[in-house]
XYZ file of C-alpha atoms in Angstrom:
417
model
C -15.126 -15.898 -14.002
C -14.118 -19.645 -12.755
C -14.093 -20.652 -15.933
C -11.934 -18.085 -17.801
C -9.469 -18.485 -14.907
C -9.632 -22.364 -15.205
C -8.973 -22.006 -19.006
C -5.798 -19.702 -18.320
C -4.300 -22.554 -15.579
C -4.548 -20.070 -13.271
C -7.401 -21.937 -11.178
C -4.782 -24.989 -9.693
C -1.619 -22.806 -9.375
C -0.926 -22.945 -5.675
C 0.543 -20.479 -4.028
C 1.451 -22.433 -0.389
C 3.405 -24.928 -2.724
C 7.181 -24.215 -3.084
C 7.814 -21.996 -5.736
C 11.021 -20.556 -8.058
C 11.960 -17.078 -7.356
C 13.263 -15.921 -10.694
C 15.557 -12.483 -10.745
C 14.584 -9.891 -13.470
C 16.617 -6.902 -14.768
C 14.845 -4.010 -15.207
C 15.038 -2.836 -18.954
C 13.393 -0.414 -20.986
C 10.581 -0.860 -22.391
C 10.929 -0.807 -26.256
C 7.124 -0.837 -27.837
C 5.053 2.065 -28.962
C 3.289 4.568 -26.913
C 6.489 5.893 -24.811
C 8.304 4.167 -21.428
C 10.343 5.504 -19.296
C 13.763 3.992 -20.064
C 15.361 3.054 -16.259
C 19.962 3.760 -15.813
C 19.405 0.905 -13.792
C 20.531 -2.799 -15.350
C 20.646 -4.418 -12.273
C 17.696 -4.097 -9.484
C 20.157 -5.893 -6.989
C 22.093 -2.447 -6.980
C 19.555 -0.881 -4.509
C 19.974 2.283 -2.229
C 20.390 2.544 1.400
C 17.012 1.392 2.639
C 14.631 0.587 6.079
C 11.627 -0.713 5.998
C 9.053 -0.419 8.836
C 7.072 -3.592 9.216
C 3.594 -2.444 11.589
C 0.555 -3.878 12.650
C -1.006 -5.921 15.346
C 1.332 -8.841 16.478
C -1.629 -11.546 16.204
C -2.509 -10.877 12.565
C -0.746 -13.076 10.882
C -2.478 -16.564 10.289
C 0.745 -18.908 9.880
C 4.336 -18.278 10.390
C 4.923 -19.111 7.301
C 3.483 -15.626 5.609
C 5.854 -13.811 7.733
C 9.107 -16.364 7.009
C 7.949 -15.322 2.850
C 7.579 -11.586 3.817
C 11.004 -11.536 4.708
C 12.236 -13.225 1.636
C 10.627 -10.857 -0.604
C 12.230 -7.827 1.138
C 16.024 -9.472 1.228
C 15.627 -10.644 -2.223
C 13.612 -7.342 -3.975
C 15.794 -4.971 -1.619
C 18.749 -6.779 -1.236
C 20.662 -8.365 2.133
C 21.604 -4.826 3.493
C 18.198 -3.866 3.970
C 17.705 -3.112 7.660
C 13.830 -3.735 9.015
C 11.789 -2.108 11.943
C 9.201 -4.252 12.829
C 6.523 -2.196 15.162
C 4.013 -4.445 16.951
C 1.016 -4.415 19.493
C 0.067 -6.911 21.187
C -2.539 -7.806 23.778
C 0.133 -8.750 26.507
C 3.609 -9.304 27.148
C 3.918 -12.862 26.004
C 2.517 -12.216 22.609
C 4.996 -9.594 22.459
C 7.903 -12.206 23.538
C 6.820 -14.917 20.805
C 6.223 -12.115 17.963
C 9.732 -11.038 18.638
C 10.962 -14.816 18.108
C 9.305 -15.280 15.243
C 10.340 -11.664 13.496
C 13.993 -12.855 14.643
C 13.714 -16.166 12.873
C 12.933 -14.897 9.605
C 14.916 -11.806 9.160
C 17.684 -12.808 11.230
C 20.347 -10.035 11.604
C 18.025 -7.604 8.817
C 16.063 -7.193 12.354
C 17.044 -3.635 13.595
C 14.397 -2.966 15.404
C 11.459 -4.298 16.981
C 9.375 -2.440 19.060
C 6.371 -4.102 20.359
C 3.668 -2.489 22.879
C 0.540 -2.990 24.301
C -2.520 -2.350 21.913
C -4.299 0.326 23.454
C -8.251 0.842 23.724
C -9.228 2.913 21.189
C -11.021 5.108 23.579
C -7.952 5.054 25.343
C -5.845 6.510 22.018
C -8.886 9.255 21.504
C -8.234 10.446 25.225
C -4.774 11.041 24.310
C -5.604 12.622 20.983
C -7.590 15.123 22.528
C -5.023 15.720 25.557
C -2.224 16.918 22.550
C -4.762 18.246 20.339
C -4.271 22.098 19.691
C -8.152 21.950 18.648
C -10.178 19.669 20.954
C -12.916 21.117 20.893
C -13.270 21.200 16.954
C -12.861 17.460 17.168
C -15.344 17.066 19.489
C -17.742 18.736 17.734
C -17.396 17.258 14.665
C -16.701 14.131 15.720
C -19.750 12.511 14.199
C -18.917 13.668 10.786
C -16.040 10.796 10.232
C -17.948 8.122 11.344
C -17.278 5.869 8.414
C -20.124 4.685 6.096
C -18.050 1.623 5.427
C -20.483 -1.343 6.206
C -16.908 -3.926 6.293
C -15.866 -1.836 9.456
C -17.835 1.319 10.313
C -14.741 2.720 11.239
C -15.018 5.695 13.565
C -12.279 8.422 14.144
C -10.300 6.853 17.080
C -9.892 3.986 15.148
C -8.432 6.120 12.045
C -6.440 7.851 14.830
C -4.992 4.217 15.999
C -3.784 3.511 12.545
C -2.067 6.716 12.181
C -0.614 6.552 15.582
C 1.198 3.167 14.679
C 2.563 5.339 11.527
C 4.207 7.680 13.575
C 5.412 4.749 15.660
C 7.488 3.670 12.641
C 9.280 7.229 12.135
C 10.373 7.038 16.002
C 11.634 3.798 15.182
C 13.359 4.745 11.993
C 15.038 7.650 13.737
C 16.132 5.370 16.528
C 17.604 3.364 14.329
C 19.979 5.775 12.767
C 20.903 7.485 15.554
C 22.484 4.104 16.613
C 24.072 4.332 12.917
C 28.110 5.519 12.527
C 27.938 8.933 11.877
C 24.290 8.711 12.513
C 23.705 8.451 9.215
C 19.970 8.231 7.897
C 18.977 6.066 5.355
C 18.139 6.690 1.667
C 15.120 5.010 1.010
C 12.305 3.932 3.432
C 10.018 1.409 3.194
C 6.636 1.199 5.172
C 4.732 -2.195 4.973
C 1.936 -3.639 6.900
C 2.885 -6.965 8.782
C -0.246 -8.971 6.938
C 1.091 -8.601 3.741
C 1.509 -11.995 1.804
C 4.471 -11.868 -0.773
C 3.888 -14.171 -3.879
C 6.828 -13.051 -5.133
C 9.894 -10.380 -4.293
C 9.414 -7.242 -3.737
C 9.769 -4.506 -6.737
C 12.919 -3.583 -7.390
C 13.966 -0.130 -5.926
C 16.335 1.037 -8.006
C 14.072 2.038 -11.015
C 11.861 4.198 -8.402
C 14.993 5.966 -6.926
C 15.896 6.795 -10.500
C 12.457 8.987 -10.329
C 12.042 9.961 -7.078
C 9.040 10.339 -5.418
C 6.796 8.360 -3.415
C 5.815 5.253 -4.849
C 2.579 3.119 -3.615
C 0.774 0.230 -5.188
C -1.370 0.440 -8.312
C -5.467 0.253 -7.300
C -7.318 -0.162 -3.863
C -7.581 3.528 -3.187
C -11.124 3.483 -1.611
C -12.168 7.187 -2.223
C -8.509 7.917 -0.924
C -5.383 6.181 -1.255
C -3.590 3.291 -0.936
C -2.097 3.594 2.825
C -0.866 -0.136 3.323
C 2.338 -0.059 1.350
C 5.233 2.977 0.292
C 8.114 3.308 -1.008
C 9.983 6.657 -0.632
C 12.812 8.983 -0.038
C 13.573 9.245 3.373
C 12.715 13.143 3.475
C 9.339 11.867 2.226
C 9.227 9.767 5.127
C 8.967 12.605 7.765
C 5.877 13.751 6.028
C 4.424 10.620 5.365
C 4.561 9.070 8.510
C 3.226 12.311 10.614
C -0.474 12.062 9.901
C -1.078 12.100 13.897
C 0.915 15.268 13.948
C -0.749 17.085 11.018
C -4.093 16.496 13.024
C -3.161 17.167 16.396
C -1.422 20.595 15.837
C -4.661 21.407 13.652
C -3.118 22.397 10.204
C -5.388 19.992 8.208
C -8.428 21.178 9.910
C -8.812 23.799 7.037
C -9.052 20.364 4.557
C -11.165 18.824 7.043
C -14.268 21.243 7.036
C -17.460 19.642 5.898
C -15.654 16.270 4.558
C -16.924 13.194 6.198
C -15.916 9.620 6.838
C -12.329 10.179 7.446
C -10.952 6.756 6.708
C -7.250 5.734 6.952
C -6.746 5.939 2.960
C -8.835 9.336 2.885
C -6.497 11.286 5.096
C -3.750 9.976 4.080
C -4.782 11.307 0.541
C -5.808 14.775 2.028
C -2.274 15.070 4.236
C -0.397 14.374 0.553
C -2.278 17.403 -0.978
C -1.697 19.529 1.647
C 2.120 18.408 1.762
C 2.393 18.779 -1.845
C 3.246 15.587 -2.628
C 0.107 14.332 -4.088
C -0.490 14.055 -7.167
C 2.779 15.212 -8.936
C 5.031 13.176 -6.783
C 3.178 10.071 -6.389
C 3.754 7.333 -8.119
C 2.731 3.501 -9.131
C 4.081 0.037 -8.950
C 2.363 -3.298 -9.784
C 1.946 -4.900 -6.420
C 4.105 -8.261 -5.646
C 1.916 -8.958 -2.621
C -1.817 -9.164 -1.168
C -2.977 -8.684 2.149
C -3.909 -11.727 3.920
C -7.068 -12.458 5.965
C -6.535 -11.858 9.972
C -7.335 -15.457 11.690
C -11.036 -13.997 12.684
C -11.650 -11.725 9.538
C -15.650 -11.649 8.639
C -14.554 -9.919 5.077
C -12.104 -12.518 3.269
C -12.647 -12.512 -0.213
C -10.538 -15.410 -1.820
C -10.273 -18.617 -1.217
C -10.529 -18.185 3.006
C -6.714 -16.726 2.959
C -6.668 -13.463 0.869
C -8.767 -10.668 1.890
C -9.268 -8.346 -1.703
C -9.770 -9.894 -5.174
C -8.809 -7.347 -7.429
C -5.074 -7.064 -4.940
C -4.890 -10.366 -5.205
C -5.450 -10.844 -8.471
C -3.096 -7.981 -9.224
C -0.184 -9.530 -7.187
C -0.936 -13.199 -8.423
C -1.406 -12.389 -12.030
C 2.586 -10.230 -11.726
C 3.988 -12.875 -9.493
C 2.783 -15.311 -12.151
C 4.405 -13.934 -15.290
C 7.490 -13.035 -13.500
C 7.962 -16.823 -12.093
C 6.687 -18.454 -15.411
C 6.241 -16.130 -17.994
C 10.204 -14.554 -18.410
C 8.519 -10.619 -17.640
C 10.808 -7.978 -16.793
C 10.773 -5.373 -14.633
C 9.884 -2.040 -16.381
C 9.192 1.480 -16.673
C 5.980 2.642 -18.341
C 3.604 5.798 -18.563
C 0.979 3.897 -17.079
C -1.995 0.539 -17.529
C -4.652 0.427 -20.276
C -7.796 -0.923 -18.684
C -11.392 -1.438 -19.849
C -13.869 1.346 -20.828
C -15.153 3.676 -18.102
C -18.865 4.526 -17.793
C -18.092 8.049 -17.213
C -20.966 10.532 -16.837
C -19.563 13.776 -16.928
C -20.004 15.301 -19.968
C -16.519 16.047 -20.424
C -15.300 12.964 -20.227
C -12.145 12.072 -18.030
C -10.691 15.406 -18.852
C -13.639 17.128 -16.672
C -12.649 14.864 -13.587
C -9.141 15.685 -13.427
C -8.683 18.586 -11.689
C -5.689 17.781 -9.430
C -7.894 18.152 -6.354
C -8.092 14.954 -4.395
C -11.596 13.212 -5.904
C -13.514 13.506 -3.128
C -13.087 17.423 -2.800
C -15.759 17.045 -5.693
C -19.245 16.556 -5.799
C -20.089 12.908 -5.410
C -22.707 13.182 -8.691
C -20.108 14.682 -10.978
C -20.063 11.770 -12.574
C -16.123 10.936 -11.948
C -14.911 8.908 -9.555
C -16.256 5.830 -7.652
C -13.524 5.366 -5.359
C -13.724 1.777 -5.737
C -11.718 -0.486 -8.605
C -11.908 1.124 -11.737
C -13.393 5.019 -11.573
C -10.556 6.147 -9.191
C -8.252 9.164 -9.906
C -5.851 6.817 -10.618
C -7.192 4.944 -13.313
C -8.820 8.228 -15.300
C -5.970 10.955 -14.605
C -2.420 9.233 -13.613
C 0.251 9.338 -16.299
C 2.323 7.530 -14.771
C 5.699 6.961 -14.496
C 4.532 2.917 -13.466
C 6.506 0.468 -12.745
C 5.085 -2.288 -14.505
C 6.155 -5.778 -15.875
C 6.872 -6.283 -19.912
C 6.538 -9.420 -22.175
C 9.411 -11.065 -24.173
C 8.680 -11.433 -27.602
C 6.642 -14.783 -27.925
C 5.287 -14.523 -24.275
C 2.944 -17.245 -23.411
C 0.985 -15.707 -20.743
C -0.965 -12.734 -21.971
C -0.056 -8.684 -20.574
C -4.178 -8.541 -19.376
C -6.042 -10.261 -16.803
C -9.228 -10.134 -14.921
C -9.363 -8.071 -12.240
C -12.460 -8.576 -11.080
C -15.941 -10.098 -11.791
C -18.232 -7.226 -12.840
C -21.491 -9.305 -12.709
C -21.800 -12.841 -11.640
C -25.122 -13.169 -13.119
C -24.072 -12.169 -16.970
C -20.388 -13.436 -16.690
C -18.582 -9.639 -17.419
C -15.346 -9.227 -16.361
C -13.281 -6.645 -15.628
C -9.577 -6.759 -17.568
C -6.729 -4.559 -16.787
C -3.037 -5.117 -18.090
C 0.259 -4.347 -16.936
C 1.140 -1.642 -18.999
């Protein structure tokens, strides 16, 4: 795997180094098999949007991740984007220097920051159970979503702190535009978390509010979803960010019944089926971005700074042709990617059923839930929005995504359309 990377130039690119932030149009995409053609010419000609910054206050390693967050939101979004950064911290002080830094980098963009103490976890099960309408359901299955995740074992309050932060951002949205003239919301939200590392700017929104929908990034579902980034409507954003809600007031517990290992990405996946929204309304986008190791991360995968290989990969590989390669912006039904080993005997049409994957039976042969057998890979149709070559391109439209076995060499490729 070093060595095909090496023989690409990819190996000695460095992405701390100053770089060239080029601006691409969005245009259709003109080669056989179908694209969805965007109106939009320009991505600079973006809608109304917030975006909700969250996390933990100490994450970040260097200052410096934070200062090229920002530029990849005023740059991909435009300078009227407004952002709500929503922070825990272990004490005031850490609060106080978080909110210097956040005000350094996005300047008057800042509309909010809201920064609190970062509560015990048995401290935010307490108050689940005080508000739950079914307390004693979740107490007596509370051992069920215990995760088997051997990164974290992540139990429920600690699913229950990361969906508590989400509804932290839809406070601080509405906040925000009750302060507004008029009180008027805004169009578009964006929710992001605050370790994020931007290699490039962020997708353009225009071509996804010519669909509609909520759009996440293509690949680290983990038997769920990706949770860390969205772009939506902001009617999508009342449903999206009230997780905490759905499970207090009980109205996923039908969902909920004999499932196990309730992860972040796995309810979030569960509360989009039950809202409708999932699958017909979500949508893809070729990540920009990778999440960067916290400063005392055991599970760091590249290079001591990034923590997922196949994200980072992703986000390098599209930064990379964007930067160097003259790609453009574009619409697409969706990636081609390597053969599956697929066991059931009907082949990807048996595994897509429009039930989230793990409603079915974990030897049906479908899904993985990892990198490549996800619901995403075997049954999405897109729309995508992906990245297309000019004619002559230099740098090819595949990449590896990952090493498949270290011992033999295989790779696994996926391209961006």
């Amino acid at each position: 795997a070093a060595a095909a990377a090496a023989a690409e130039g990819l190996a000695a690119w460095s992405l701390d180094a100053p770089v060239v932030w080029l601006r691409s149009d969005v245009r259709p995409n003109r080669r056989s098999g179908g694209a969805l053609a965007s109106p939009y010419a320009n991505p600079w000609l973006t809608p109304d949007v917030a975006v909700c910054v969250e996390g933990p206050a100490g994450r970040l390693e260097t200052p410096h991740v934070l200062r090229r967050l920002a530029r990849a939101l005023l740059e991909g979004l435009g300078s009227a984007v407004r952002v709500l950064a929503v922070l825990v911290a272990a004490d005031a002080t850490k609060c106080q220097a978080a909110r210097r830094l956040y005000r350094k980098a996005f300047g008057g963009a800042l509309a909010k920051f809201r920064c609190g103490p970062d509560e015990a976890r048995e401290e935010v099960m307490r108050r689940f159970h005080a508000e739950a309408a079914n307390a004693s359901w979740w107490r007596e299955n509370y051992l069920s979503f215990v995760s088997e995740r051997q990164v974290d074992a992540l139990r429920l309050e600690g699913t229950l702190q990361n969906i508590r932060m989400k509804a932290h951002c839809l406070t601080a949205l509405e906040e925000v535009e009750q302060s507004r003239p008029g009180r008027r919301p805004f169009g578009w939200v964006v929710y992001l978390r605050s370790d994020y590392d931007f290699l490039h700017a962020h997708p353009p929104l225009s071509p996804m509010a010519a669909v509609g929908g909520l759009w996440i990034p293509s690949g680290e579902d983990y038997f769920g979803i990706n949770d860390r980034w969205a772009v939506m409507p902001r009617g999508v954003a009342d449903q999206y960010f009230r997780r905490w809600k759905a499970l207090a007031d009980g109205s996923l517990i039908p969902q909920l019944e004999g499932r196990s290992d309730l992860v972040p990405a796995r309810l979030l996946l569960i509360h989009l089926h039950a809202q409708g929204i999932w699958p017909a309304h979500v949508h893809r986008f070729l990540p920009t971005a990778a999440l960067r190791c916290a400063k005392s991360s055991a599970y760091c995968q590249v290079d001591g700074r990034w923590r997922n290989s196949g994200e980072w990969s992703d986000a390098r590989n599209v930064a990379m042709r964007l930067q160097q390669g003259g790609y453009m912006w574009n619409l697409t039904l969706g990636r081609r990617r390597t053969a599956f080993d697929i066991e059931n005997p009907e082949g990807p049409e048996g595994c897509c059923h429009g039930r989230p994957p793990e409603f079915e039976h974990e030897d049906d042969g479908c899904f993985d839930g990892h990198i490549f057998r996800t619901h995403e890979h075997l049954c999405s149709e897109g729309p995508l929005l992906s990245i297309s070559a000019p004619p002559h391109v230099a740098l090819k439209t595949c990449w590896v995504l990952v090493p498949l076995d270290y011992a033999s060499g295989s790779q696994a490729i996926i391209c961006s359309s």
